[in-house]
Coordinates of C-alpha atoms in Angstrom, one line a residue:
M748 CA -13.2 22.1 2.0
S749 CA -11.3 20.0 4.5
D750 CA -12.5 19.3 8.0
P751 CA -10.1 20.9 10.4
V752 CA -11.1 18.5 13.3
L753 CA -10.5 15.5 11.0
E754 CA -7.2 16.8 9.7
A755 CA -6.0 17.5 13.3
A756 CA -6.9 13.9 14.3
K757 CA -5.1 12.5 11.3
S758 CA -2.0 14.6 12.0
A759 CA -1.8 13.5 15.6
L760 CA -2.2 9.8 14.6
R761 CA 0.5 10.3 11.9
L762 CA 3.0 11.5 14.4
D763 CA 2.5 8.5 16.7
A764 CA 2.2 6.0 13.8
R765 CA 5.5 7.2 12.2
R766 CA 7.3 6.7 15.6
R767 CA 5.7 3.2 16.0
R768 CA 6.6 2.1 12.4
K769 CA 10.2 3.3 12.8
R770 CA 10.5 1.3 16.0
L771 CA 9.1 -1.8 14.4
Q772 CA 11.5 -1.5 11.5
V773 CA 14.4 -1.5 14.0
E774 CA 13.0 -4.3 16.1
H775 CA 11.8 -6.5 13.3
P776 CA 14.1 -6.2 10.2
E777 CA 13.0 -9.7 9.0
T778 CA 9.4 -8.6 8.4
D779 CA 9.9 -7.9 4.7
W780 CA 10.8 -11.5 4.2
R781 CA 8.0 -12.8 6.5
L782 CA 5.6 -10.9 4.2
A783 CA 7.0 -12.9 1.2
D784 CA 6.1 -16.1 3.0
Q785 CA 2.5 -14.9 3.1
A786 CA 2.2 -14.8 -0.8
P787 CA 0.2 -18.1 -1.0
A788 CA -2.2 -17.0 1.8
L789 CA -2.7 -13.6 0.1
L790 CA -3.5 -15.2 -3.3
A791 CA -5.8 -17.8 -1.6
A792 CA -7.7 -15.0 0.2
L793 CA -8.1 -12.9 -2.9
G794 CA -9.0 -15.8 -5.2
R795 CA -7.7 -14.1 -8.3
P796 CA -5.9 -15.7 -11.3
P797 CA -2.3 -14.5 -12.0
G798 CA -2.3 -11.0 -13.4
V799 CA -0.5 -7.7 -12.6
V800 CA 0.3 -6.8 -9.0
A801 CA 1.3 -3.2 -8.3
L802 CA 4.0 -2.7 -5.6
Y803 CA 5.6 0.5 -4.3
R804 CA 9.2 1.4 -3.7
A805 CA 9.7 1.5 0.0
L806 CA 10.8 4.8 1.5
G807 CA 12.0 5.5 5.1
S808 CA 10.4 2.9 7.5
E809 CA 7.9 1.6 5.0
L810 CA 7.8 -2.2 4.7
D811 CA 9.5 -3.3 1.5
P812 CA 7.1 -5.3 -0.7
L813 CA 9.9 -6.4 -3.1
P814 CA 10.5 -9.8 -1.5
L815 CA 6.7 -10.4 -1.6
G816 CA 6.6 -9.2 -5.3
E817 CA 9.4 -11.6 -6.2
A818 CA 7.4 -14.4 -4.5
L819 CA 4.4 -13.5 -6.5
V820 CA 6.4 -13.5 -9.7
G821 CA 7.3 -17.1 -8.9
L822 CA 3.6 -17.8 -8.7
G823 CA 2.9 -16.4 -12.2
W824 CA 2.3 -12.7 -11.5
R825 CA 3.8 -9.6 -13.3
L826 CA 4.8 -6.5 -11.4
A827 CA 4.1 -2.8 -11.8
L828 CA 4.9 0.4 -9.9
P829 CA 2.9 3.6 -9.6
A830 CA 3.9 6.9 -11.1
V831 CA 2.7 10.4 -10.3
E832 CA 2.3 12.1 -13.7
T833 CA -0.2 14.8 -12.7
M834 CA -0.3 16.1 -9.1
D835 CA -4.1 16.1 -8.6
A836 CA -4.8 13.0 -10.8
P837 CA -4.9 9.3 -10.1
L838 CA -1.7 7.3 -10.2
V839 CA -0.5 5.7 -13.4
F840 CA 0.8 2.1 -13.1
R841 CA 3.6 1.0 -15.3
T842 CA 5.2 -2.4 -15.8
W843 CA 8.5 -3.0 -14.0
N844 CA 10.9 -5.8 -13.3
P845 CA 13.4 -5.9 -10.4
G846 CA 16.6 -4.4 -11.5
E847 CA 15.1 -2.1 -14.1
R848 CA 16.1 1.5 -13.9
L849 CA 13.8 3.9 -12.1
V850 CA 13.4 7.7 -12.5
H851 CA 11.8 10.3 -10.3
D852 CA 8.2 11.1 -11.1
L853 CA 6.5 14.4 -10.7
A854 CA 6.3 13.9 -6.9
G855 CA 10.0 13.0 -6.7
L856 CA 9.3 9.3 -6.0
P857 CA 11.0 6.4 -7.8
A858 CA 8.9 5.2 -10.8
P859 CA 9.3 3.3 -14.0
M860 CA 10.4 5.2 -17.1
A861 CA 7.7 6.8 -19.2
A862 CA 8.3 4.3 -22.0
A863 CA 7.2 1.4 -19.8
P864 CA 3.7 0.3 -20.7
A865 CA 0.8 1.5 -18.6
V866 CA -1.2 -1.4 -17.1
T867 CA -4.3 -1.8 -14.9
P868 CA -3.3 -4.0 -11.9
S869 CA -5.6 -6.7 -10.6
V870 CA -4.0 -6.2 -7.1
I871 CA -2.6 -3.0 -5.6
L872 CA -0.3 -3.2 -2.6
T873 CA -0.1 0.1 -0.7
P874 CA 2.0 1.4 2.2
L875 CA 0.4 2.8 5.3
L876 CA 1.1 4.4 8.6
A877 CA -1.9 2.8 10.5
F878 CA -4.9 0.7 9.7
D879 CA -8.1 -0.5 11.4
L880 CA -10.2 -3.6 10.9
A881 CA -12.8 -1.8 8.8
G882 CA -10.1 -1.3 6.1
H883 CA -9.4 2.4 6.8
R884 CA -5.8 3.3 6.0
L885 CA -3.8 6.3 7.2
G886 CA -1.3 7.4 4.5
Q887 CA 1.2 10.2 4.3
G888 CA -1.6 12.7 3.4
G889 CA -0.9 13.3 -0.2
G890 CA -4.1 11.7 -1.3
F891 CA -2.6 9.9 -4.3
Y892 CA -3.9 6.5 -3.4
D893 CA -7.3 7.7 -2.3
R894 CA -7.8 9.5 -5.6
T895 CA -6.7 6.4 -7.5
F896 CA -8.8 4.0 -5.5
A897 CA -11.9 6.2 -5.9
V898 CA -11.6 5.9 -9.7
L899 CA -10.7 2.2 -9.8
K900 CA -13.5 1.2 -7.5
K901 CA -15.9 2.4 -10.2
S902 CA -14.3 0.3 -13.0
A903 CA -15.8 -3.0 -14.1
A904 CA -12.7 -4.9 -13.0
S905 CA -11.9 -3.2 -9.7
P906 CA -8.5 -4.3 -8.4
A907 CA -8.1 -5.8 -4.9
L908 CA -6.7 -3.1 -2.6
V909 CA -4.3 -4.4 0.0
G910 CA -2.4 -2.5 2.6
I911 CA 1.1 -3.8 3.7
A912 CA 1.8 -3.4 7.4
Y913 CA 3.3 -4.7 10.5
R914 CA 0.5 -6.3 12.6
Q915 CA 1.3 -3.8 15.3
Q916 CA 0.3 -0.9 13.1
Q917 CA -3.4 -1.7 13.7
V918 CA -5.3 0.9 15.7
E919 CA -8.9 0.9 17.0
A920 CA -10.1 3.4 14.4
V921 CA -8.4 5.5 11.7
P922 CA -10.0 8.9 11.4
A923 CA -11.7 8.9 8.0
G924 CA -13.7 11.3 5.9
P925 CA -15.9 10.9 2.8
L926 CA -12.9 11.0 0.4
D927 CA -10.9 8.4 2.3
Q928 CA -11.1 5.0 0.5
T929 CA -11.2 1.7 2.3
L930 CA -9.0 -1.3 1.6
D931 CA -10.2 -4.8 0.9
G932 CA -7.7 -6.1 3.4
I933 CA -4.3 -5.8 5.0
L934 CA -1.3 -8.2 4.7
T935 CA 0.9 -8.4 7.7
E936 CA 3.7 -10.8 8.7
T937 CA 1.1 -12.9 10.4
G938 CA -1.3 -13.3 7.5
Y939 CA -4.0 -11.6 5.5
I940 CA -6.7 -9.7 7.4
P941 CA -9.9 -9.1 5.3
A942 CA -11.5 -5.7 6.0
R943 CA -14.8 -5.9 7.9
K944 CA -17.6 -4.6 5.7
D945 CA -20.2 -4.4 8.5
T946 CA -19.0 -1.0 9.8

């Protein structure tokens, strides 16, 4: 059963965070490319050998991770995108290369075709509306990433979970419940911010 006080706090923050992100998109259209410049810093912070990095297809005012993904490809990484194949299940990640055709998944989001091989990413980049320094992330409310992260965190080779955000999307505290999963860090146009684990 959901906590109505928690859900009300999240809804109020979502309204404000959507307005803020839309304003940042208009004021700073170069941020997608500034994120790409942070690829070496991201890899240095994560300390992982080249593998598969899962992007997302940007919608609305979400930061576009594609320039960052292309920079990572140049550093030896392969790309994947998420797909919703069952509404209440974790996301499936399928290989994808820029320019390849996408289809709508069960949630109506652009995703690789079902014939694309499923993979387990070693890094997952996720959009967000707001974040705090403890690694809490406010998403759109569908729970897809939280369900996915909960399963992946139990695996032997848990991927690095990285939010993609404008630096100004940081808030003091994101309302979080027991099902909300924390990120390992956030990549902004100013660099990588590791999540504090002492909170």
